[in-house]
Amino acid sequence: MKVYNTLSAQEEEFVPQGDVVKMYVCGVTPYAESHLGHAMSYIVFDMVRRYLEFKGYKVKHVQNFTDIDDKIINRAQQAGVTPGELAEKFIAQYFADMDRLNVRRADVYPRATEEVPKIIEVVKGLMDKGHAYASGGDVYFRVKSDADYGKLSHQSLDALQSGARVEVGVDKEHPLDFALWKAAKPGEPCWESPWGKGRPGWHIECSAMSMRYLGETLDIHGGGQDLIFPHHENEIAQSEGFTGVTPFVKYWMHNGFVQLGGEKMSKSLGIFVTLKQALDRFSPDALRLFILSSHYRSPINFSEEGVAAAEKGMERLRQAGFADSQRGTGDSSGAVDTEACRQRFIEAMDHDFNSPQALAALFDLAREINRTMDQGFDPQEARQTLRELSSVLGFSFEGSEIDLAAKPFIDLLVSLRTELRKEKHWQMADRVRTSLKDLGVVLEDTPQGTVWKQEKQSK
């Protein structure tokens, strides 16, 4: 199994440290609704976790909430609520959106405001080792103390410095030195520390949280490509500086962006489609299929046409996996080469989680299932395999299967319509067809008789 490592800029054999894969994924800053860019990241790493478990690994998955931040404080002031109240509102919305997308919950969701003692411990340790210094109530990481600074973004300190934005009125030794602890400002949440009242900087929280819940070395650290620099670069510097242990992370994985009109989706820039907006328009499975149809490291351009096409593709998988088996009732042994499709799926996923190729295997399997059923066979093993492998990619097929108790009544109505047609009661037969269609059941008249399938209801 090969995984592309941003640190080495190449694919590497995946060899975790022990029996449990330690995976940390950067979470949201809950000051606004989550958007499709967030969905891409969390669907991708949900897929990674599911596939690792499919391969037999145990995974401990930790994902943080940055619940104290300048954006949260500013937005809370505008809304006339506390930063805590604002963060709680959007954390609840995040969980609601991710649950609808069938993103499995992490094992632990630490919050910056609940990890201050560990953060202070790490900051103090960095100061003791000469990696950090106090300045006017703030504490900064000294980038020149890290000889490898820039190794994740593959840039030298000089190259990074040339593009750095110098903060006015901030007394730092070097333009790239970054805040570990920020001195309190009037009206802002703050905590006591050896350097006076203040709050954590952004980068330090992830180092403190990952150390506390996963140890000094992680197997996988994930996030969007926009986090490579400065966030993840700074995480490496402060984590390895504090523990003296390298590497901090064995495999750095970064997903590409969802783009809207050629620009990266971004809350801060106001370029985004909220998850609520998307989920009100499309099914969760269609959004997941749309995202996984591109390799996780590639950008994807959002369009309603693209997701609508994914909706139709999802319906093909639903029908092959769950449609009533009335077309095929005979012996299905050897009807579909299920094992070949399974191997294609595994080979694709073993090659840096190549979901587009894995999906191609699933659609080929679905086509073979339909062909076999049209020939009068019911390839039950193949259908079970399709459902199993689809679940590895996180498809829920929610609402895809009509309640078993309803199927006999649907069959009865189909039989009644057949009799009405024989007696040439065309108007009554059409009423039966129309009524079933209103319930999401579509009839198809074939030379072998009338069959029915469930149709996804439009929103």
Short mmCIF file of C-alpha atoms in Angstrom, two decimals, residues 10-441:
data_model
loop_
_atom_site.label_atom_id
_atom_site.label_comp_id
_atom_site.label_asym_id
_atom_site.label_seq_id
_atom_site.Cartn_x
_atom_site.Cartn_y
_atom_site.Cartn_z
CA GLN A 10 6.78 11.01 -3.30
CA GLU A 11 4.76 7.88 -2.72
CA GLU A 12 5.99 5.70 0.14
CA GLU A 13 5.12 2.25 1.41
CA PHE A 14 2.62 2.61 4.24
CA VAL A 15 4.13 1.12 7.39
CA PRO A 16 2.51 2.43 10.59
CA GLN A 17 4.35 2.41 13.90
CA GLY A 18 2.20 -0.17 15.62
CA ASP A 19 -1.12 -1.99 15.65
CA VAL A 20 -3.11 1.26 15.84
CA VAL A 21 -2.80 3.88 13.10
CA LYS A 22 -2.58 7.30 14.76
CA MET A 23 -4.35 9.83 12.56
CA TYR A 24 -4.78 13.55 13.28
CA VAL A 25 -6.84 15.79 10.99
CA CYS A 26 -7.05 19.56 11.36
CA GLY A 27 -10.58 20.65 12.15
CA VAL A 28 -12.63 23.77 11.50
CA THR A 29 -12.60 27.19 13.11
CA PRO A 30 -16.32 27.39 14.00
CA TYR A 31 -17.21 31.01 13.26
CA ALA A 32 -19.49 30.33 10.26
CA GLU A 33 -21.24 27.48 8.49
CA SER A 34 -19.05 24.79 6.95
CA HIS A 35 -18.78 24.77 3.16
CA LEU A 36 -18.01 22.25 0.43
CA GLY A 37 -14.27 22.82 0.82
CA HIS A 38 -14.55 21.50 4.36
CA ALA A 39 -16.69 18.63 3.12
CA MET A 40 -13.96 17.59 0.69
CA SER A 41 -11.33 17.34 3.41
CA TYR A 42 -13.47 15.40 5.86
CA ILE A 43 -14.94 13.08 3.22
CA VAL A 44 -11.39 12.34 2.02
CA PHE A 45 -10.06 11.47 5.46
CA ASP A 46 -13.23 9.55 6.28
CA MET A 47 -12.47 7.48 3.17
CA VAL A 48 -8.85 7.02 4.34
CA ARG A 49 -9.98 5.84 7.76
CA ARG A 50 -12.62 3.49 6.33
CA TYR A 51 -10.17 1.91 3.91
CA LEU A 52 -7.51 1.42 6.56
CA GLU A 53 -10.09 -0.36 8.71
CA PHE A 54 -11.20 -2.40 5.69
CA LYS A 55 -7.55 -3.49 5.36
CA GLY A 56 -7.57 -4.66 8.97
CA TYR A 57 -5.92 -1.73 10.75
CA LYS A 58 -7.26 -0.17 13.89
CA VAL A 59 -7.37 3.63 13.64
CA LYS A 60 -7.38 6.24 16.39
CA HIS A 61 -8.69 9.39 14.78
CA VAL A 62 -8.35 12.80 16.46
CA GLN A 63 -9.73 16.04 15.01
CA ASN A 64 -9.66 19.41 16.75
CA PHE A 65 -11.89 22.46 16.92
CA THR A 66 -10.13 25.83 16.97
CA ASP A 67 -12.77 27.35 19.24
CA ILE A 68 -10.86 30.52 20.15
CA ASP A 69 -9.54 32.73 17.37
CA ASP A 70 -9.61 36.34 16.12
CA LYS A 71 -12.37 35.47 13.62
CA ILE A 72 -14.54 33.92 16.32
CA ILE A 73 -14.02 36.88 18.65
CA ASN A 74 -14.84 39.43 15.92
CA ARG A 75 -17.89 37.56 14.66
CA ALA A 76 -19.19 37.07 18.22
CA GLN A 77 -18.89 40.80 18.91
CA GLN A 78 -20.85 41.56 15.75
CA ALA A 79 -23.56 39.06 16.73
CA GLY A 80 -23.73 40.21 20.35
CA VAL A 81 -22.91 36.79 21.78
CA THR A 82 -19.91 35.31 23.58
CA PRO A 83 -17.18 33.60 21.55
CA GLY A 84 -18.09 30.36 23.30
CA GLU A 85 -21.74 30.63 22.29
CA LEU A 86 -20.83 31.35 18.69
CA ALA A 87 -18.39 28.44 18.54
CA GLU A 88 -20.93 26.03 20.07
CA LYS A 89 -23.54 27.03 17.49
CA PHE A 90 -21.31 26.27 14.53
CA ILE A 91 -19.80 23.14 16.09
CA ALA A 92 -23.35 21.77 16.37
CA GLN A 93 -23.98 22.74 12.75
CA TYR A 94 -20.73 21.05 11.69
CA PHE A 95 -21.76 17.78 13.33
CA ALA A 96 -25.22 17.95 11.76
CA ASP A 97 -23.73 18.48 8.29
CA MET A 98 -21.11 15.74 8.65
CA ASP A 99 -23.64 13.26 10.01
CA ARG A 100 -25.77 13.85 6.91
CA LEU A 101 -22.70 13.26 4.73
CA ASN A 102 -22.10 9.96 6.57
CA VAL A 103 -18.71 11.15 7.80
CA ARG A 104 -17.90 8.95 10.78
CA ARG A 105 -17.09 10.82 13.93
CA ALA A 106 -13.51 11.00 15.19
CA ASP A 107 -12.59 9.22 18.40
CA VAL A 108 -11.68 12.51 20.07
CA TYR A 109 -12.61 16.14 19.30
CA PRO A 110 -10.34 18.27 21.51
CA ARG A 111 -10.98 22.01 21.68
CA ALA A 112 -8.33 24.67 22.10
CA THR A 113 -10.12 26.21 25.09
CA GLU A 114 -10.05 22.87 26.91
CA GLU A 115 -6.36 22.16 26.25
CA VAL A 116 -4.76 25.31 27.70
CA PRO A 117 -2.76 23.51 30.46
CA LYS A 118 -1.08 21.23 27.89
CA ILE A 119 -0.49 24.19 25.56
CA ILE A 120 1.22 26.15 28.36
CA GLU A 121 3.35 23.10 29.15
CA VAL A 122 4.55 22.89 25.53
CA VAL A 123 5.21 26.62 25.26
CA LYS A 124 7.21 26.57 28.49
CA GLY A 125 9.21 23.58 27.25
CA LEU A 126 10.05 25.37 24.01
CA MET A 127 11.26 28.41 25.94
CA ASP A 128 13.40 26.24 28.22
CA LYS A 129 15.08 24.72 25.16
CA GLY A 130 15.72 28.09 23.49
CA HIS A 131 13.13 27.59 20.75
CA ALA A 132 10.84 30.37 21.98
CA TYR A 133 11.03 33.80 23.64
CA ALA A 134 8.68 36.25 25.35
CA SER A 135 8.03 39.71 23.96
CA GLY A 136 5.54 42.16 25.43
CA GLY A 137 3.31 39.46 26.93
CA ASP A 138 3.40 37.41 23.73
CA VAL A 139 5.54 34.32 23.20
CA TYR A 140 7.05 33.57 19.79
CA PHE A 141 8.69 30.52 18.25
CA ARG A 142 12.23 31.26 17.09
CA VAL A 143 12.35 29.86 13.53
CA LYS A 144 16.13 30.20 13.30
CA SER A 145 16.41 27.63 16.08
CA ASP A 146 15.10 25.00 13.65
CA ALA A 147 17.70 24.12 11.02
CA ASP A 148 15.07 22.22 8.97
CA TYR A 149 12.39 24.91 8.98
CA GLY A 150 10.69 24.90 5.57
CA LYS A 151 11.12 21.16 4.90
CA LEU A 152 7.39 20.46 4.49
CA SER A 153 6.80 23.31 2.03
CA HIS A 154 10.18 22.58 0.39
CA GLN A 155 11.40 26.15 0.69
CA SER A 156 14.40 27.71 2.38
CA LEU A 157 14.02 30.18 5.24
CA ASP A 158 15.25 32.97 2.95
CA ALA A 159 12.67 32.10 0.27
CA LEU A 160 9.89 31.99 2.84
CA GLN A 161 11.03 35.27 4.37
CA SER A 162 10.88 37.07 1.04
CA GLY A 163 7.12 36.47 0.89
CA ALA A 164 6.43 37.05 4.57
CA ARG A 165 4.11 39.81 5.74
CA VAL A 166 5.66 41.84 8.54
CA GLU A 167 3.19 42.63 11.32
CA VAL A 168 3.25 46.30 12.27
CA GLY A 169 4.13 47.05 15.89
CA VAL A 170 5.14 43.49 16.72
CA ASP A 171 8.57 43.01 18.26
CA LYS A 172 9.91 39.77 16.76
CA GLU A 173 13.46 38.58 16.19
CA HIS A 174 12.60 37.32 12.70
CA PRO A 175 9.65 38.08 10.38
CA LEU A 176 8.65 34.39 10.30
CA ASP A 177 8.66 33.91 14.08
CA PHE A 178 5.10 32.95 14.97
CA ALA A 179 2.96 33.40 18.07
CA LEU A 180 2.66 30.54 20.54
CA TRP A 181 0.87 32.68 23.13
CA LYS A 182 -0.97 35.99 22.64
CA ALA A 183 -1.26 38.61 25.38
CA ALA A 184 -4.81 39.37 26.47
CA LYS A 185 -6.72 42.26 24.93
CA PRO A 186 -9.62 44.05 26.67
CA GLY A 187 -12.89 42.14 26.45
CA GLU A 188 -11.34 38.96 25.03
CA PRO A 189 -11.33 35.50 26.65
CA CYS A 190 -8.03 34.85 28.41
CA TRP A 191 -6.22 32.41 30.67
CA GLU A 192 -3.49 32.78 33.28
CA SER A 193 0.03 31.83 32.19
CA PRO A 194 3.64 32.36 33.29
CA TRP A 195 3.77 35.26 30.79
CA GLY A 196 0.57 36.94 31.97
CA LYS A 197 -3.02 36.61 30.88
CA GLY A 198 -3.56 35.61 27.28
CA ARG A 199 -4.69 32.87 24.91
CA PRO A 200 -3.05 30.26 22.68
CA GLY A 201 -1.76 31.02 19.21
CA TRP A 202 -3.23 29.02 16.35
CA HIS A 203 -0.43 26.56 15.54
CA ILE A 204 0.47 25.44 19.05
CA GLU A 205 -2.94 23.93 19.80
CA CYS A 206 -2.55 21.13 17.23
CA SER A 207 0.87 20.14 18.55
CA ALA A 208 -0.40 20.05 22.13
CA MET A 209 -3.56 18.14 21.24
CA SER A 210 -1.88 15.55 19.03
CA MET A 211 0.79 14.89 21.66
CA ARG A 212 -1.78 14.50 24.40
CA TYR A 213 -4.05 12.08 22.55
CA LEU A 214 -1.71 10.32 20.10
CA GLY A 215 1.83 10.62 21.44
CA GLU A 216 5.03 12.14 20.11
CA THR A 217 4.88 10.63 16.61
CA LEU A 218 1.78 10.37 14.40
CA ASP A 219 1.29 8.01 11.50
CA ILE A 220 -0.94 10.32 9.43
CA HIS A 221 -1.53 14.04 9.70
CA GLY A 222 -4.14 15.36 7.30
CA GLY A 223 -5.60 18.62 6.12
CA GLY A 224 -6.09 20.85 3.09
CA GLN A 225 -3.17 21.94 0.94
CA ASP A 226 -3.62 25.51 2.20
CA LEU A 227 -2.41 24.31 5.62
CA ILE A 228 1.01 23.14 4.43
CA PHE A 229 2.44 26.60 5.11
CA PRO A 230 2.45 28.07 7.59
CA HIS A 231 0.28 25.89 9.84
CA HIS A 232 1.75 22.44 9.33
CA GLU A 233 5.26 23.76 8.81
CA ASN A 234 4.98 25.42 12.21
CA GLU A 235 3.51 22.32 13.79
CA ILE A 236 6.58 20.33 12.77
CA ALA A 237 8.98 22.97 14.10
CA GLN A 238 7.34 23.33 17.51
CA SER A 239 6.53 19.62 17.98
CA GLU A 240 10.00 18.34 17.10
CA GLY A 241 11.55 21.24 19.01
CA PHE A 242 9.60 20.31 22.15
CA THR A 243 10.03 16.52 22.08
CA GLY A 244 13.37 16.23 20.31
CA VAL A 245 11.78 13.29 18.45
CA THR A 246 11.74 13.06 14.66
CA PRO A 247 9.69 12.63 12.67
CA PHE A 248 6.69 14.29 14.24
CA VAL A 249 4.58 12.74 11.46
CA LYS A 250 5.40 9.76 9.23
CA TYR A 251 2.95 10.57 6.43
CA TRP A 252 1.70 14.07 5.68
CA MET A 253 -1.46 13.91 3.54
CA HIS A 254 -3.06 16.99 1.98
CA ASN A 255 -6.24 17.17 -0.06
CA GLY A 256 -6.81 19.56 -2.95
CA PHE A 257 -9.29 22.42 -3.08
CA VAL A 258 -12.89 22.67 -4.15
CA GLN A 259 -12.99 25.61 -6.54
CA LEU A 260 -15.89 27.89 -7.36
CA GLY A 261 -15.52 30.02 -10.47
CA GLY A 262 -11.83 29.16 -10.63
CA GLU A 263 -11.16 30.31 -7.04
CA LYS A 264 -10.58 28.19 -3.94
CA MET A 265 -13.61 28.03 -1.68
CA SER A 266 -12.89 30.18 1.35
CA LYS A 267 -15.03 31.46 4.22
CA SER A 268 -12.72 34.43 4.80
CA LEU A 269 -12.90 35.47 1.14
CA GLY A 270 -16.64 34.89 0.91
CA ILE A 271 -16.23 32.40 -1.95
CA PHE A 272 -18.16 29.31 -0.94
CA VAL A 273 -21.28 27.18 -1.11
CA THR A 274 -22.40 26.16 2.36
CA LEU A 275 -22.98 22.50 3.07
CA LYS A 276 -26.55 23.27 4.04
CA GLN A 277 -27.15 24.85 0.64
CA ALA A 278 -25.61 21.87 -1.13
CA LEU A 279 -27.48 19.29 0.96
CA ASP A 280 -30.77 21.07 0.36
CA ARG A 281 -30.19 20.62 -3.37
CA PHE A 282 -28.46 17.24 -3.66
CA SER A 283 -28.30 13.94 -1.83
CA PRO A 284 -25.35 13.32 0.54
CA ASP A 285 -24.22 10.34 -1.53
CA ALA A 286 -24.16 12.43 -4.73
CA LEU A 287 -21.96 15.07 -3.07
CA ARG A 288 -19.64 12.34 -1.81
CA LEU A 289 -19.49 10.73 -5.26
CA PHE A 290 -18.78 14.12 -6.86
CA ILE A 291 -15.84 14.70 -4.52
CA LEU A 292 -14.40 11.17 -4.75
CA SER A 293 -14.62 11.18 -8.55
CA SER A 294 -11.40 13.23 -8.47
CA HIS A 295 -8.19 12.09 -6.81
CA TYR A 296 -7.97 13.58 -3.33
CA ARG A 297 -4.81 15.55 -4.14
CA SER A 298 -6.36 17.19 -7.21
CA PRO A 299 -8.54 20.30 -7.28
CA ILE A 300 -12.19 19.89 -8.18
CA ASN A 301 -14.42 22.53 -9.76
CA PHE A 302 -17.87 22.70 -8.24
CA SER A 303 -20.82 22.98 -10.61
CA GLU A 304 -24.46 22.03 -10.26
CA GLU A 305 -24.16 20.09 -13.52
CA GLY A 306 -21.28 18.05 -12.08
CA VAL A 307 -23.18 17.11 -8.94
CA ALA A 308 -26.34 16.38 -10.96
CA ALA A 309 -24.28 13.93 -13.05
CA ALA A 310 -23.02 12.37 -9.82
CA GLU A 311 -26.65 12.04 -8.68
CA LYS A 312 -27.41 9.96 -11.78
CA GLY A 313 -24.29 7.88 -11.27
CA MET A 314 -25.28 7.24 -7.69
CA GLU A 315 -28.67 6.03 -8.84
CA ARG A 316 -26.98 3.40 -11.05
CA LEU A 317 -25.11 2.08 -8.03
CA ARG A 318 -28.29 2.13 -5.92
CA GLN A 319 -30.25 0.18 -8.49
CA ALA A 320 -27.56 -2.47 -8.93
CA GLY A 321 -27.05 -2.86 -5.22
CA PHE A 322 -30.57 -2.51 -3.88
CA ALA A 323 -33.22 -2.66 -6.60
CA ASP A 324 -35.80 -5.39 -6.28
CA SER A 325 -34.40 -8.61 -7.75
CA GLN A 326 -37.53 -9.49 -9.75
CA ARG A 327 -35.54 -9.40 -13.02
CA GLY A 328 -33.24 -12.17 -11.83
CA THR A 329 -34.31 -15.20 -9.86
CA GLY A 330 -32.23 -18.06 -11.27
CA ASP A 331 -28.90 -19.55 -10.20
CA SER A 332 -26.26 -16.80 -10.19
CA SER A 333 -23.12 -18.89 -9.68
CA GLY A 334 -20.33 -17.66 -11.91
CA ALA A 335 -22.52 -14.97 -13.44
CA VAL A 336 -20.23 -12.10 -12.41
CA ASP A 337 -16.48 -12.17 -11.77
CA THR A 338 -16.86 -10.54 -8.37
CA GLU A 339 -13.33 -11.27 -7.22
CA ALA A 340 -11.76 -9.49 -10.21
CA CYS A 341 -13.77 -6.35 -9.42
CA ARG A 342 -12.79 -6.57 -5.75
CA GLN A 343 -9.11 -6.82 -6.69
CA ARG A 344 -9.36 -3.82 -9.03
CA PHE A 345 -10.93 -1.82 -6.21
CA ILE A 346 -8.20 -2.80 -3.73
CA GLU A 347 -5.37 -2.14 -6.20
CA ALA A 348 -6.76 1.33 -6.86
CA MET A 349 -7.11 2.20 -3.20
CA ASP A 350 -3.70 0.73 -2.37
CA HIS A 351 -2.23 3.23 -4.84
CA ASP A 352 -2.56 6.39 -2.72
CA PHE A 353 -6.32 6.04 -2.24
CA ASN A 354 -7.14 6.37 -5.94
CA SER A 355 -10.89 6.74 -5.51
CA PRO A 356 -11.64 7.52 -9.22
CA GLN A 357 -10.21 4.14 -10.24
CA ALA A 358 -11.96 2.43 -7.32
CA LEU A 359 -15.25 3.98 -8.46
CA ALA A 360 -14.62 2.77 -12.01
CA ALA A 361 -14.41 -0.77 -10.64
CA LEU A 362 -17.72 -0.28 -8.79
CA PHE A 363 -19.51 1.04 -11.88
CA ASP A 364 -18.20 -1.86 -13.95
CA LEU A 365 -19.47 -4.25 -11.30
CA ALA A 366 -22.86 -2.51 -11.33
CA ARG A 367 -23.03 -2.87 -15.11
CA GLU A 368 -22.27 -6.60 -14.86
CA ILE A 369 -24.93 -7.01 -12.18
CA ASN A 370 -27.56 -5.38 -14.40
CA ARG A 371 -26.51 -7.43 -17.43
CA THR A 372 -26.76 -10.64 -15.43
CA MET A 373 -30.15 -9.74 -13.98
CA ASP A 374 -31.45 -8.96 -17.48
CA GLN A 375 -30.47 -12.52 -18.40
CA GLY A 376 -32.67 -13.88 -15.62
CA PHE A 377 -30.09 -14.39 -12.89
CA ASP A 378 -29.76 -12.77 -9.48
CA PRO A 379 -26.01 -12.27 -8.71
CA GLN A 380 -26.49 -11.94 -4.96
CA GLU A 381 -22.79 -12.25 -4.10
CA ALA A 382 -21.91 -9.50 -6.58
CA ARG A 383 -24.61 -7.23 -5.18
CA GLN A 384 -23.34 -7.81 -1.65
CA THR A 385 -19.80 -7.01 -2.80
CA LEU A 386 -21.01 -3.80 -4.43
CA ARG A 387 -22.68 -2.73 -1.19
CA GLU A 388 -19.62 -3.68 0.88
CA LEU A 389 -17.10 -1.81 -1.28
CA SER A 390 -19.42 1.18 -1.63
CA SER A 391 -19.53 1.45 2.15
CA VAL A 392 -15.71 1.59 2.20
CA LEU A 393 -16.05 4.84 0.23
CA GLY A 394 -18.69 5.97 2.70
CA PHE A 395 -21.83 5.72 0.60
CA SER A 396 -24.84 5.25 2.83
CA PHE A 397 -27.48 4.55 0.15
CA GLU A 398 -29.77 6.39 2.55
CA GLY A 399 -33.37 6.03 1.48
CA SER A 400 -32.30 3.79 -1.39
CA GLU A 401 -34.26 0.70 -0.42
CA ILE A 402 -38.01 0.61 -0.18
CA ASP A 403 -39.25 -0.92 3.07
CA LEU A 404 -39.52 -4.69 2.68
CA ALA A 405 -43.08 -4.58 4.01
CA ALA A 406 -44.11 -2.35 1.10
CA LYS A 407 -42.72 -4.55 -1.67
CA PRO A 408 -45.58 -7.11 -1.73
CA PHE A 409 -48.09 -4.29 -2.13
CA ILE A 410 -46.07 -2.78 -4.98
CA ASP A 411 -45.90 -6.20 -6.64
CA LEU A 412 -49.68 -6.53 -6.19
CA LEU A 413 -50.32 -3.16 -7.84
CA VAL A 414 -48.01 -4.08 -10.73
CA SER A 415 -49.94 -7.33 -11.20
CA LEU A 416 -53.23 -5.44 -11.05
CA ARG A 417 -52.01 -3.04 -13.73
CA THR A 418 -51.00 -5.98 -15.92
CA GLU A 419 -54.52 -7.42 -15.64
CA LEU A 420 -56.06 -4.03 -16.39
CA ARG A 421 -53.94 -3.74 -19.52
CA LYS A 422 -55.01 -7.22 -20.64
CA GLU A 423 -58.64 -6.13 -20.26
CA LYS A 424 -57.78 -2.89 -22.12
CA HIS A 425 -58.70 -0.68 -19.17
CA TRP A 426 -55.99 1.73 -20.22
CA GLN A 427 -57.12 4.68 -18.12
CA MET A 428 -57.12 2.68 -14.85
CA ALA A 429 -53.77 1.11 -15.76
CA ASP A 430 -52.30 4.55 -16.31
CA ARG A 431 -53.65 5.72 -12.95
CA VAL A 432 -51.80 2.86 -11.25
CA ARG A 433 -48.57 3.79 -13.04
CA THR A 434 -48.96 7.47 -12.17
CA SER A 435 -49.75 6.76 -8.51
CA LEU A 436 -46.69 4.54 -8.18
CA LYS A 437 -44.51 7.16 -9.86
CA ASP A 438 -45.71 9.71 -7.33
CA LEU A 439 -44.41 7.34 -4.65
CA GLY A 440 -41.03 7.11 -6.37
CA VAL A 441 -41.64 3.76 -8.09
#
